[in-house]
mmCIF file of C-alpha atoms in Angstrom:
data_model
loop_
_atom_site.group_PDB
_atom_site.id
_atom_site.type_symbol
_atom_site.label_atom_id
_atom_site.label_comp_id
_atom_site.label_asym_id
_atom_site.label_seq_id
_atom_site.Cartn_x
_atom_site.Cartn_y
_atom_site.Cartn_z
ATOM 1 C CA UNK A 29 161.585 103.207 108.567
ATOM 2 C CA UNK A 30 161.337 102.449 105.069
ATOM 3 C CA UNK A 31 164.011 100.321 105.328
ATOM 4 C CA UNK A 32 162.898 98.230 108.038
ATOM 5 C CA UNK A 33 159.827 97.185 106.526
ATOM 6 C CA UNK A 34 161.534 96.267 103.490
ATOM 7 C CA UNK A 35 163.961 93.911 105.273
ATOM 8 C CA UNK A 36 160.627 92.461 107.243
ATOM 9 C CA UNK A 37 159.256 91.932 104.164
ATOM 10 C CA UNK A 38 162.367 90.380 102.484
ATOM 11 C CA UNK A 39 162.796 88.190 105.923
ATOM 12 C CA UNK A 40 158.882 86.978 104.870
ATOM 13 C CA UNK A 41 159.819 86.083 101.282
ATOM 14 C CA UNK A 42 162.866 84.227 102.911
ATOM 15 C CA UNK A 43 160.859 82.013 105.501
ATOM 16 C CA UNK A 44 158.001 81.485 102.709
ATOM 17 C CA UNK A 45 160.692 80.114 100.824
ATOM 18 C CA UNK A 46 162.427 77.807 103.295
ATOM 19 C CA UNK A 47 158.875 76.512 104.622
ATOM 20 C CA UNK A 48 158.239 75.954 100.889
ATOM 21 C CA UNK A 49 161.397 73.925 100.324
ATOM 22 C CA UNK A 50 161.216 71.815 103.870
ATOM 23 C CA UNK A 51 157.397 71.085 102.371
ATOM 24 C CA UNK A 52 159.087 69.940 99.025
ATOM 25 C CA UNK A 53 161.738 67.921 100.868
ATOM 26 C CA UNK A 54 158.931 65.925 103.416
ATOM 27 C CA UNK A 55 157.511 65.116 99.778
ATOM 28 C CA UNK A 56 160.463 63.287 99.241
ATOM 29 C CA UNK A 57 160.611 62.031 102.342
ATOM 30 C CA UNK A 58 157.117 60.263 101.664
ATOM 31 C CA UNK A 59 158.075 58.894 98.529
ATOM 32 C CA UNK A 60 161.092 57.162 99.813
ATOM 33 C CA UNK A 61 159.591 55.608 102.555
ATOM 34 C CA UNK A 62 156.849 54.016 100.873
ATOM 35 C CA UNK A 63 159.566 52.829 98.265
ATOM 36 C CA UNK A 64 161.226 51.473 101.092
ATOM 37 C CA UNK A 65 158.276 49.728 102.463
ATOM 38 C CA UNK A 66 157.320 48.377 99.498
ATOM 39 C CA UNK A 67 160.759 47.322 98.469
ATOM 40 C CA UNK A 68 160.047 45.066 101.771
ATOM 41 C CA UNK A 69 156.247 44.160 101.676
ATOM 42 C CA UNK A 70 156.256 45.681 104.907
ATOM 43 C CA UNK A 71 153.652 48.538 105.590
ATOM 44 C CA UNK A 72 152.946 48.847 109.338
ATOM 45 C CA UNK A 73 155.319 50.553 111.508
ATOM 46 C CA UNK A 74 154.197 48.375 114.279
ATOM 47 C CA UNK A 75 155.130 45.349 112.734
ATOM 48 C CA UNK A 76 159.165 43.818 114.398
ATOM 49 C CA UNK A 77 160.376 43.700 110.820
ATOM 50 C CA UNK A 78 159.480 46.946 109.466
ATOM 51 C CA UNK A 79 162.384 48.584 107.612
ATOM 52 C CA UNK A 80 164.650 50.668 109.884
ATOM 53 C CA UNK A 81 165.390 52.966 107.135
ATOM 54 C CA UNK A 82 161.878 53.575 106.637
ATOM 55 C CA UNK A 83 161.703 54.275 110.572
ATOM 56 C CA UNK A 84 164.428 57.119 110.564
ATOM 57 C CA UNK A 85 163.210 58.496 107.265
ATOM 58 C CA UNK A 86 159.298 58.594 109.011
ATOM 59 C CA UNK A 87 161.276 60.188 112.363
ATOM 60 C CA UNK A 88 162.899 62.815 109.941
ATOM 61 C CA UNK A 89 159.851 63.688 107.894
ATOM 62 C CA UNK A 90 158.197 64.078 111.419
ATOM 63 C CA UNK A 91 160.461 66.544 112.633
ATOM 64 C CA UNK A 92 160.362 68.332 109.513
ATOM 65 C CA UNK A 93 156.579 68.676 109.524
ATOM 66 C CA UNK A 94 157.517 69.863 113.039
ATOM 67 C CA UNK A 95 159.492 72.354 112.467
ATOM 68 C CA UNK A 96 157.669 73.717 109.488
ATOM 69 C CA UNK A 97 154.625 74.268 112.257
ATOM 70 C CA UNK A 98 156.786 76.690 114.187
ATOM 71 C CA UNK A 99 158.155 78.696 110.792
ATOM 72 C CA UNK A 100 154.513 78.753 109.893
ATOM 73 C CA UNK A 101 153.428 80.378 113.089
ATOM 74 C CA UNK A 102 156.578 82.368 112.852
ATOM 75 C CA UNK A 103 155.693 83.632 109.745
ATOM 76 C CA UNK A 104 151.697 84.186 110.686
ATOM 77 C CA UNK A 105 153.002 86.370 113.727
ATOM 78 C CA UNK A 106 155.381 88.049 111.313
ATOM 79 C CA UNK A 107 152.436 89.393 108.983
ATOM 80 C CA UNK A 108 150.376 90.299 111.880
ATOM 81 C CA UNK A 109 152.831 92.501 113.078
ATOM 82 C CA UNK A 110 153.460 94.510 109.176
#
């Protein structure tokens, strides 16, 4: 039994750690799209010539910040359970 617990709790430090690095990489995410936009002038997504890079890079950050809501919960239900 010991061992299970240990692996649950090794399985916690691993998500921690990959919802740590996703947060760390939609960081990076936000810097480069504001370089983008400013490397345009352009800062409102609504606008027809907003960069396209800066489009794709907000559509990855936002399924990033997506996914990191279901490892969170994930790892909330995981500590609940220990």
């Amino acid at each position: 039994m010991q061992e299970v617990s240990r692996s649950g709790a090794a399985g916690e430090l691993q998500l921690d750690a990959l919802i740590a690095d996703l947060w760390w990489r939609v960081r990076l995410l936000n810097t480069d799209i504001l370089e983008e936009e400013a490397k345009t002038g352009v800062f409102d997504v609504n606008q027809p010539t907003y960069p396209l890079l800066a489009a794709n890079l907000r559509a990855r950050r936002d399924n990033l910040v997506s996914t990191i809501g279901v490892l969170e919960q994930r790892a909330r239900s995981m500590s609940e359970a220990a």
